[in-house]
Amino acid sequence: MTAEATRDVIPFREAVRAWFGISLQTFGGPAGQIAVMQRTLVEEKRWIGQQRFNHALNYCMLLPGPEAQQLAIYVGWLLNGTRGGLVAGTLFVLPGMLALLALSAVYIVWQDTGVVTALFAGIAPAVLAIVAQAVIRVARRSLTHPLFVAVAVAAFGALALFGVPFPIVIAVAALIGWTAHRLAPQVLTKSDGHGGDGGPAPLIPDDALHHAQPSRRSAIKILAVGLAVWWLPVAAVALFLGTDSVFTTQGLFFSGTAVVTFGGAYAVLAFVAQRAVEVYGWLSPGEMVRGLALAESTPGPLIMVVQFVAFLGAYRDPGLLTPWGGALLGALLTTWVTFVPCFLFIFLGAPYVEKLRHNAAISAALTGITASVVGVIANLALYFAEHTLFGRTFTWTWGPFNLPLP
């Protein structure tokens, strides 16, 4: 344990209570989850400044995997070092994991998710209100120039109307920010770190550098430990249950999807569904839809649906184990290989990203990404609203335009 891991900005117990409270409100996909952290950490508790929060979010948007959970790990690391990141990231997914594990068992026994989905239906409109509020507040504090307003609108349109791949939207926004720095640096003039709303200054100010010093030795250590923690369970399953077992296949498959899920869960779910249904035969197309409904109705990242997929697949092909034992092992192993890489990405990259905050060119590129993130969250809010407020949607197509409508 390094010195930075034990240096707390706030008392550790207080942080644990706060992260547990946040974990119970993480409905509504990444838009709702980011909204909850924005309201709790930036506006209410004043633990972190708006620009610092945006900077962390920008980095997480560049990574594969659930960006909201990675943001929780990053902020937890800023507040309480390594143990803070571990607790924040773990609590972020734990309630959803336990809930979906129980609901998967309910589905196996009763083959019905209608009642369960109905129980969570009342939560969705409240989450939608939180998301809408987050879009407005983040936009007001982040879009400090008409150029960035245009970037946000363009990002929303590119995603919502044209289906432009998420990495392209982010790359173009970063290029616009960098170009603005080169040609018109006055555009990037920042406001105060806590949004200019008259509240007290945040505990982690925007201009202070993090005390953790990135080094090659530290990076090699984190990489070695992270890869070992990630892959040892997969190796153990292959050793004891066979390389041709469903558990080894799930461990390898979902480890692969964990590093290609750029742009959030929706970007990879089609691929997961196709492979799980048509190639591996773990579940039927209808069951994939039901699993997605359950994942959208429970707290935590939407990519948690892979736990439901693995649960059903391992229950039906448990090998040497009992069906229930196989289902539990498959679900836990899949959850492990899906979320452990997130901790590795943050602990490995965050010290370097922190040092880049005062690099004008890189900060300008990240400012461009901040503007596009407003459009990304607005697009996610639109998607969530369509599937929350209306029973069915269809896609209206006209030339290059593709717009889902109720």
PDB file of C-alpha atoms in Angstrom, residues 48-271:
ATOM      1  CA  ILE A  48     -14.931  18.019  -5.958  1.00  0.00           C
ATOM      2  CA  GLY A  49     -15.034  21.018  -8.293  1.00  0.00           C
ATOM      3  CA  GLN A  50     -16.995  21.036 -11.536  1.00  0.00           C
ATOM      4  CA  GLN A  51     -13.964  21.290 -13.815  1.00  0.00           C
ATOM      5  CA  ARG A  52     -12.185  18.513 -11.933  1.00  0.00           C
ATOM      6  CA  PHE A  53     -15.311  16.354 -12.213  1.00  0.00           C
ATOM      7  CA  ASN A  54     -15.521  17.097 -15.953  1.00  0.00           C
ATOM      8  CA  HIS A  55     -11.840  16.282 -16.429  1.00  0.00           C
ATOM      9  CA  ALA A  56     -12.285  12.881 -14.792  1.00  0.00           C
ATOM     10  CA  LEU A  57     -15.430  12.227 -16.832  1.00  0.00           C
ATOM     11  CA  ASN A  58     -13.632  13.110 -20.055  1.00  0.00           C
ATOM     12  CA  TYR A  59     -10.949  10.519 -19.368  1.00  0.00           C
ATOM     13  CA  CYS A  60     -13.532   7.883 -18.504  1.00  0.00           C
ATOM     14  CA  MET A  61     -15.384   8.606 -21.747  1.00  0.00           C
ATOM     15  CA  LEU A  62     -12.235   7.658 -23.657  1.00  0.00           C
ATOM     16  CA  LEU A  63     -12.018   4.243 -21.994  1.00  0.00           C
ATOM     17  CA  PRO A  64     -13.796   0.994 -22.848  1.00  0.00           C
ATOM     18  CA  GLY A  65     -16.314  -0.159 -20.275  1.00  0.00           C
ATOM     19  CA  PRO A  66     -19.003   1.563 -18.157  1.00  0.00           C
ATOM     20  CA  GLU A  67     -17.912   5.193 -17.912  1.00  0.00           C
ATOM     21  CA  ALA A  68     -20.064   5.965 -14.866  1.00  0.00           C
ATOM     22  CA  GLN A  69     -18.457   3.234 -12.767  1.00  0.00           C
ATOM     23  CA  GLN A  70     -15.014   4.355 -13.926  1.00  0.00           C
ATOM     24  CA  LEU A  71     -15.891   7.910 -12.919  1.00  0.00           C
ATOM     25  CA  ALA A  72     -16.825   6.653  -9.450  1.00  0.00           C
ATOM     26  CA  ILE A  73     -13.459   4.847  -9.187  1.00  0.00           C
ATOM     27  CA  TYR A  74     -11.602   7.979 -10.318  1.00  0.00           C
ATOM     28  CA  VAL A  75     -13.361  10.300  -7.860  1.00  0.00           C
ATOM     29  CA  GLY A  76     -13.018   7.715  -5.072  1.00  0.00           C
ATOM     30  CA  TRP A  77      -9.277   7.598  -5.820  1.00  0.00           C
ATOM     31  CA  LEU A  78      -9.063  11.397  -5.645  1.00  0.00           C
ATOM     32  CA  LEU A  79     -10.866  11.467  -2.300  1.00  0.00           C
ATOM     33  CA  ASN A  80      -9.326   8.485  -0.501  1.00  0.00           C
ATOM     34  CA  GLY A  81      -6.584   7.016  -2.663  1.00  0.00           C
ATOM     35  CA  THR A  82      -6.523   3.403  -3.793  1.00  0.00           C
ATOM     36  CA  ARG A  83      -8.911   2.099  -1.139  1.00  0.00           C
ATOM     37  CA  GLY A  84     -11.331   4.897  -1.984  1.00  0.00           C
ATOM     38  CA  GLY A  85     -11.334   3.890  -5.639  1.00  0.00           C
ATOM     39  CA  LEU A  86     -11.822   0.232  -4.744  1.00  0.00           C
ATOM     40  CA  VAL A  87     -14.762   0.973  -2.449  1.00  0.00           C
ATOM     41  CA  ALA A  88     -16.418   3.453  -4.813  1.00  0.00           C
ATOM     42  CA  GLY A  89     -16.154   1.141  -7.817  1.00  0.00           C
ATOM     43  CA  THR A  90     -17.260  -1.951  -5.905  1.00  0.00           C
ATOM     44  CA  LEU A  91     -20.248  -0.324  -4.227  1.00  0.00           C
ATOM     45  CA  PHE A  92     -21.259   1.159  -7.556  1.00  0.00           C
ATOM     46  CA  VAL A  93     -21.964  -2.293  -9.019  1.00  0.00           C
ATOM     47  CA  LEU A  94     -22.724  -4.354  -5.899  1.00  0.00           C
ATOM     48  CA  PRO A  95     -26.453  -3.551  -5.404  1.00  0.00           C
ATOM     49  CA  GLY A  96     -27.195  -4.119  -9.086  1.00  0.00           C
ATOM     50  CA  MET A  97     -25.200  -7.341  -9.130  1.00  0.00           C
ATOM     51  CA  LEU A  98     -27.056  -8.765  -6.121  1.00  0.00           C
ATOM     52  CA  ALA A  99     -30.435  -7.613  -7.415  1.00  0.00           C
ATOM     53  CA  LEU A 100     -29.897  -9.069 -10.874  1.00  0.00           C
ATOM     54  CA  LEU A 101     -28.546 -12.292  -9.386  1.00  0.00           C
ATOM     55  CA  ALA A 102     -31.756 -12.706  -7.396  1.00  0.00           C
ATOM     56  CA  LEU A 103     -33.936 -11.761 -10.353  1.00  0.00           C
ATOM     57  CA  SER A 104     -32.106 -14.235 -12.591  1.00  0.00           C
ATOM     58  CA  ALA A 105     -32.950 -16.985 -10.111  1.00  0.00           C
ATOM     59  CA  VAL A 106     -36.568 -15.773 -10.025  1.00  0.00           C
ATOM     60  CA  TYR A 107     -36.669 -15.967 -13.806  1.00  0.00           C
ATOM     61  CA  ILE A 108     -35.308 -19.525 -13.830  1.00  0.00           C
ATOM     62  CA  VAL A 109     -37.982 -20.634 -11.352  1.00  0.00           C
ATOM     63  CA  TRP A 110     -41.007 -18.753 -12.704  1.00  0.00           C
ATOM     64  CA  GLN A 111     -39.946 -17.827 -16.257  1.00  0.00           C
ATOM     65  CA  ASP A 112     -41.637 -14.444 -15.842  1.00  0.00           C
ATOM     66  CA  THR A 113     -40.177 -10.978 -15.437  1.00  0.00           C
ATOM     67  CA  GLY A 114     -43.367  -8.961 -15.869  1.00  0.00           C
ATOM     68  CA  VAL A 115     -44.075  -8.495 -12.166  1.00  0.00           C
ATOM     69  CA  VAL A 116     -40.447  -7.673 -11.412  1.00  0.00           C
ATOM     70  CA  THR A 117     -40.280  -5.103 -14.204  1.00  0.00           C
ATOM     71  CA  ALA A 118     -43.530  -3.550 -12.989  1.00  0.00           C
ATOM     72  CA  LEU A 119     -42.145  -3.177  -9.479  1.00  0.00           C
ATOM     73  CA  PHE A 120     -39.358  -0.956 -10.825  1.00  0.00           C
ATOM     74  CA  ALA A 121     -41.496   0.932 -13.337  1.00  0.00           C
ATOM     75  CA  GLY A 122     -42.332   3.736 -10.909  1.00  0.00           C
ATOM     76  CA  ILE A 123     -38.660   4.557 -10.415  1.00  0.00           C
ATOM     77  CA  ALA A 124     -38.021   5.343 -14.083  1.00  0.00           C
ATOM     78  CA  PRO A 125     -39.886   8.697 -14.347  1.00  0.00           C
ATOM     79  CA  ALA A 126     -38.087   9.990 -11.253  1.00  0.00           C
ATOM     80  CA  VAL A 127     -34.743   8.993 -12.750  1.00  0.00           C
ATOM     81  CA  LEU A 128     -35.696  10.742 -15.974  1.00  0.00           C
ATOM     82  CA  ALA A 129     -36.244  13.975 -14.041  1.00  0.00           C
ATOM     83  CA  ILE A 130     -32.788  13.635 -12.439  1.00  0.00           C
ATOM     84  CA  VAL A 131     -31.208  13.059 -15.845  1.00  0.00           C
ATOM     85  CA  ALA A 132     -32.917  16.090 -17.372  1.00  0.00           C
ATOM     86  CA  GLN A 133     -31.765  18.238 -14.468  1.00  0.00           C
ATOM     87  CA  ALA A 134     -28.199  16.957 -14.921  1.00  0.00           C
ATOM     88  CA  VAL A 135     -28.149  17.835 -18.616  1.00  0.00           C
ATOM     89  CA  ILE A 136     -29.235  21.389 -17.841  1.00  0.00           C
ATOM     90  CA  ARG A 137     -26.778  21.906 -14.977  1.00  0.00           C
ATOM     91  CA  VAL A 138     -23.778  20.345 -16.691  1.00  0.00           C
ATOM     92  CA  ALA A 139     -24.539  22.365 -19.826  1.00  0.00           C
ATOM     93  CA  ARG A 140     -24.816  25.622 -17.884  1.00  0.00           C
ATOM     94  CA  ARG A 141     -21.488  25.053 -16.128  1.00  0.00           C
ATOM     95  CA  SER A 142     -19.533  23.504 -19.000  1.00  0.00           C
ATOM     96  CA  LEU A 143     -20.675  25.293 -22.154  1.00  0.00           C
ATOM     97  CA  THR A 144     -18.961  28.612 -21.466  1.00  0.00           C
ATOM     98  CA  HIS A 145     -18.730  29.723 -25.110  1.00  0.00           C
ATOM     99  CA  PRO A 146     -21.035  29.520 -28.157  1.00  0.00           C
ATOM    100  CA  LEU A 147     -18.476  27.256 -29.833  1.00  0.00           C
ATOM    101  CA  PHE A 148     -18.958  24.599 -27.173  1.00  0.00           C
ATOM    102  CA  VAL A 149     -22.723  24.968 -27.323  1.00  0.00           C
ATOM    103  CA  ALA A 150     -22.421  24.173 -31.031  1.00  0.00           C
ATOM    104  CA  VAL A 151     -20.194  21.166 -30.260  1.00  0.00           C
ATOM    105  CA  ALA A 152     -22.763  19.813 -27.783  1.00  0.00           C
ATOM    106  CA  VAL A 153     -25.624  20.259 -30.248  1.00  0.00           C
ATOM    107  CA  ALA A 154     -23.593  18.667 -33.048  1.00  0.00           C
ATOM    108  CA  ALA A 155     -22.667  15.696 -30.837  1.00  0.00           C
ATOM    109  CA  PHE A 156     -26.310  15.164 -29.927  1.00  0.00           C
ATOM    110  CA  GLY A 157     -27.383  15.354 -33.555  1.00  0.00           C
ATOM    111  CA  ALA A 158     -24.608  13.055 -34.751  1.00  0.00           C
ATOM    112  CA  LEU A 159     -25.598  10.374 -32.244  1.00  0.00           C
ATOM    113  CA  ALA A 160     -29.379  10.781 -32.269  1.00  0.00           C
ATOM    114  CA  LEU A 161     -30.001  11.437 -35.981  1.00  0.00           C
ATOM    115  CA  PHE A 162     -27.097   9.982 -37.914  1.00  0.00           C
ATOM    116  CA  GLY A 163     -25.901   7.130 -35.702  1.00  0.00           C
ATOM    117  CA  VAL A 164     -22.287   8.305 -35.906  1.00  0.00           C
ATOM    118  CA  PRO A 165     -19.997   5.954 -33.946  1.00  0.00           C
ATOM    119  CA  PHE A 166     -19.248   7.243 -30.465  1.00  0.00           C
ATOM    120  CA  PRO A 167     -15.406   7.246 -30.844  1.00  0.00           C
ATOM    121  CA  ILE A 168     -15.681   9.487 -33.908  1.00  0.00           C
ATOM    122  CA  VAL A 169     -17.851  11.997 -32.024  1.00  0.00           C
ATOM    123  CA  ILE A 170     -15.350  12.147 -29.166  1.00  0.00           C
ATOM    124  CA  ALA A 171     -12.334  12.402 -31.504  1.00  0.00           C
ATOM    125  CA  VAL A 172     -13.859  15.270 -33.484  1.00  0.00           C
ATOM    126  CA  ALA A 173     -14.784  17.128 -30.281  1.00  0.00           C
ATOM    127  CA  ALA A 174     -11.216  16.764 -28.993  1.00  0.00           C
ATOM    128  CA  LEU A 175      -9.883  18.087 -32.312  1.00  0.00           C
ATOM    129  CA  ILE A 176     -12.196  21.097 -32.118  1.00  0.00           C
ATOM    130  CA  GLY A 177     -11.005  21.873 -28.586  1.00  0.00           C
ATOM    131  CA  TRP A 178      -7.359  21.581 -29.606  1.00  0.00           C
ATOM    132  CA  THR A 179      -7.929  23.800 -32.665  1.00  0.00           C
ATOM    133  CA  ALA A 180      -9.656  26.415 -30.523  1.00  0.00           C
ATOM    134  CA  HIS A 181      -6.605  26.470 -28.250  1.00  0.00           C
ATOM    135  CA  ARG A 182      -4.327  27.049 -31.242  1.00  0.00           C
ATOM    136  CA  LEU A 183      -6.412  29.669 -33.033  1.00  0.00           C
ATOM    137  CA  ALA A 184      -8.504  31.390 -30.334  1.00  0.00           C
ATOM    138  CA  PRO A 185      -7.215  30.605 -26.816  1.00  0.00           C
ATOM    139  CA  GLN A 186      -9.585  33.160 -25.279  1.00  0.00           C
ATOM    140  CA  VAL A 187     -12.429  30.752 -26.026  1.00  0.00           C
ATOM    141  CA  LEU A 188     -11.086  28.427 -23.327  1.00  0.00           C
ATOM    142  CA  THR A 189     -11.247  30.954 -20.477  1.00  0.00           C
ATOM    143  CA  LYS A 190     -12.595  29.081 -17.460  1.00  0.00           C
ATOM    144  CA  SER A 191     -14.965  30.116 -14.741  1.00  0.00           C
ATOM    145  CA  ASP A 192     -14.419  29.329 -11.079  1.00  0.00           C
ATOM    146  CA  GLY A 193     -14.090  25.738 -10.016  1.00  0.00           C
ATOM    147  CA  HIS A 194     -17.440  25.240  -8.352  1.00  0.00           C
ATOM    148  CA  GLY A 195     -19.663  26.581 -11.018  1.00  0.00           C
ATOM    149  CA  GLY A 196     -19.983  30.194  -9.867  1.00  0.00           C
ATOM    150  CA  ASP A 197     -23.122  29.501  -7.863  1.00  0.00           C
ATOM    151  CA  GLY A 198     -21.992  31.219  -4.679  1.00  0.00           C
ATOM    152  CA  GLY A 199     -21.478  28.017  -2.709  1.00  0.00           C
ATOM    153  CA  PRO A 200     -18.385  27.113  -0.698  1.00  0.00           C
ATOM    154  CA  ALA A 201     -15.239  26.047  -2.525  1.00  0.00           C
ATOM    155  CA  PRO A 202     -14.883  22.293  -3.142  1.00  0.00           C
ATOM    156  CA  LEU A 203     -12.545  20.183  -1.009  1.00  0.00           C
ATOM    157  CA  ILE A 204     -10.675  19.172  -4.173  1.00  0.00           C
ATOM    158  CA  PRO A 205     -10.152  22.472  -6.015  1.00  0.00           C
ATOM    159  CA  ASP A 206      -9.807  22.554  -9.769  1.00  0.00           C
ATOM    160  CA  ASP A 207      -6.331  24.080  -9.865  1.00  0.00           C
ATOM    161  CA  ALA A 208      -4.541  21.842  -7.337  1.00  0.00           C
ATOM    162  CA  LEU A 209      -2.433  18.994  -8.699  1.00  0.00           C
ATOM    163  CA  HIS A 210      -2.908  15.529  -7.237  1.00  0.00           C
ATOM    164  CA  HIS A 211       0.000  14.485  -5.023  1.00  0.00           C
ATOM    165  CA  ALA A 212       0.366  11.010  -6.569  1.00  0.00           C
ATOM    166  CA  GLN A 213       3.460  10.998  -8.785  1.00  0.00           C
ATOM    167  CA  PRO A 214       3.215   8.751 -11.852  1.00  0.00           C
ATOM    168  CA  SER A 215       6.225   6.538 -12.408  1.00  0.00           C
ATOM    169  CA  ARG A 216       7.205   3.588 -14.554  1.00  0.00           C
ATOM    170  CA  ARG A 217       7.779   1.419 -11.495  1.00  0.00           C
ATOM    171  CA  SER A 218       4.332   2.187 -10.100  1.00  0.00           C
ATOM    172  CA  ALA A 219       2.686   1.606 -13.483  1.00  0.00           C
ATOM    173  CA  ILE A 220       4.392  -1.776 -13.914  1.00  0.00           C
ATOM    174  CA  LYS A 221       3.299  -2.814 -10.414  1.00  0.00           C
ATOM    175  CA  ILE A 222      -0.317  -1.766 -11.023  1.00  0.00           C
ATOM    176  CA  LEU A 223      -0.345  -3.499 -14.399  1.00  0.00           C
ATOM    177  CA  ALA A 224       1.078  -6.736 -12.996  1.00  0.00           C
ATOM    178  CA  VAL A 225      -1.316  -6.851 -10.048  1.00  0.00           C
ATOM    179  CA  GLY A 226      -4.296  -5.821 -12.178  1.00  0.00           C
ATOM    180  CA  LEU A 227      -3.700  -8.426 -14.866  1.00  0.00           C
ATOM    181  CA  ALA A 228      -3.169 -11.132 -12.252  1.00  0.00           C
ATOM    182  CA  VAL A 229      -6.393 -10.259 -10.413  1.00  0.00           C
ATOM    183  CA  TRP A 230      -8.260 -10.118 -13.717  1.00  0.00           C
ATOM    184  CA  TRP A 231      -7.050 -13.403 -15.229  1.00  0.00           C
ATOM    185  CA  LEU A 232      -6.359 -15.734 -12.299  1.00  0.00           C
ATOM    186  CA  PRO A 233     -10.047 -16.701 -11.848  1.00  0.00           C
ATOM    187  CA  VAL A 234     -10.304 -17.497 -15.565  1.00  0.00           C
ATOM    188  CA  ALA A 235      -7.135 -19.616 -15.371  1.00  0.00           C
ATOM    189  CA  ALA A 236      -8.448 -21.427 -12.281  1.00  0.00           C
ATOM    190  CA  VAL A 237     -11.743 -22.249 -14.014  1.00  0.00           C
ATOM    191  CA  ALA A 238      -9.893 -23.551 -17.071  1.00  0.00           C
ATOM    192  CA  LEU A 239      -7.603 -25.660 -14.889  1.00  0.00           C
ATOM    193  CA  PHE A 240     -10.256 -27.263 -12.688  1.00  0.00           C
ATOM    194  CA  LEU A 241     -13.280 -27.403 -15.004  1.00  0.00           C
ATOM    195  CA  GLY A 242     -11.615 -27.712 -18.389  1.00  0.00           C
ATOM    196  CA  THR A 243     -10.736 -25.374 -21.224  1.00  0.00           C
ATOM    197  CA  ASP A 244     -13.849 -26.462 -23.110  1.00  0.00           C
ATOM    198  CA  SER A 245     -16.249 -25.711 -20.235  1.00  0.00           C
ATOM    199  CA  VAL A 246     -18.905 -23.010 -20.530  1.00  0.00           C
ATOM    200  CA  PHE A 247     -17.188 -21.110 -17.701  1.00  0.00           C
ATOM    201  CA  THR A 248     -13.872 -20.817 -19.547  1.00  0.00           C
ATOM    202  CA  THR A 249     -15.713 -19.749 -22.691  1.00  0.00           C
ATOM    203  CA  GLN A 250     -17.669 -17.102 -20.779  1.00  0.00           C
ATOM    204  CA  GLY A 251     -14.559 -15.845 -18.985  1.00  0.00           C
ATOM    205  CA  LEU A 252     -12.655 -15.388 -22.239  1.00  0.00           C
ATOM    206  CA  PHE A 253     -15.604 -13.983 -24.198  1.00  0.00           C
ATOM    207  CA  PHE A 254     -16.642 -11.388 -21.633  1.00  0.00           C
ATOM    208  CA  SER A 255     -13.018 -10.431 -20.930  1.00  0.00           C
ATOM    209  CA  GLY A 256     -12.830  -9.571 -24.611  1.00  0.00           C
ATOM    210  CA  THR A 257     -16.035  -7.539 -24.604  1.00  0.00           C
ATOM    211  CA  ALA A 258     -14.791  -5.601 -21.550  1.00  0.00           C
ATOM    212  CA  VAL A 259     -12.033  -3.995 -23.611  1.00  0.00           C
ATOM    213  CA  VAL A 260     -14.091  -3.130 -26.702  1.00  0.00           C
ATOM    214  CA  THR A 261     -17.185  -1.506 -25.158  1.00  0.00           C
ATOM    215  CA  PHE A 262     -16.414   2.032 -26.317  1.00  0.00           C
ATOM    216  CA  GLY A 263     -19.437   4.295 -26.226  1.00  0.00           C
ATOM    217  CA  GLY A 264     -21.287   2.489 -23.448  1.00  0.00           C
ATOM    218  CA  ALA A 265     -23.176  -0.757 -23.186  1.00  0.00           C
ATOM    219  CA  TYR A 266     -25.540  -0.130 -26.104  1.00  0.00           C
ATOM    220  CA  ALA A 267     -22.588  -0.126 -28.503  1.00  0.00           C
ATOM    221  CA  VAL A 268     -21.664  -3.735 -27.669  1.00  0.00           C
ATOM    222  CA  LEU A 269     -24.975  -5.328 -26.679  1.00  0.00           C
ATOM    223  CA  ALA A 270     -25.880  -6.208 -30.262  1.00  0.00           C
ATOM    224  CA  PHE A 271     -22.621  -8.132 -30.595  1.00  0.00           C
TER     225      PHE A 271
END
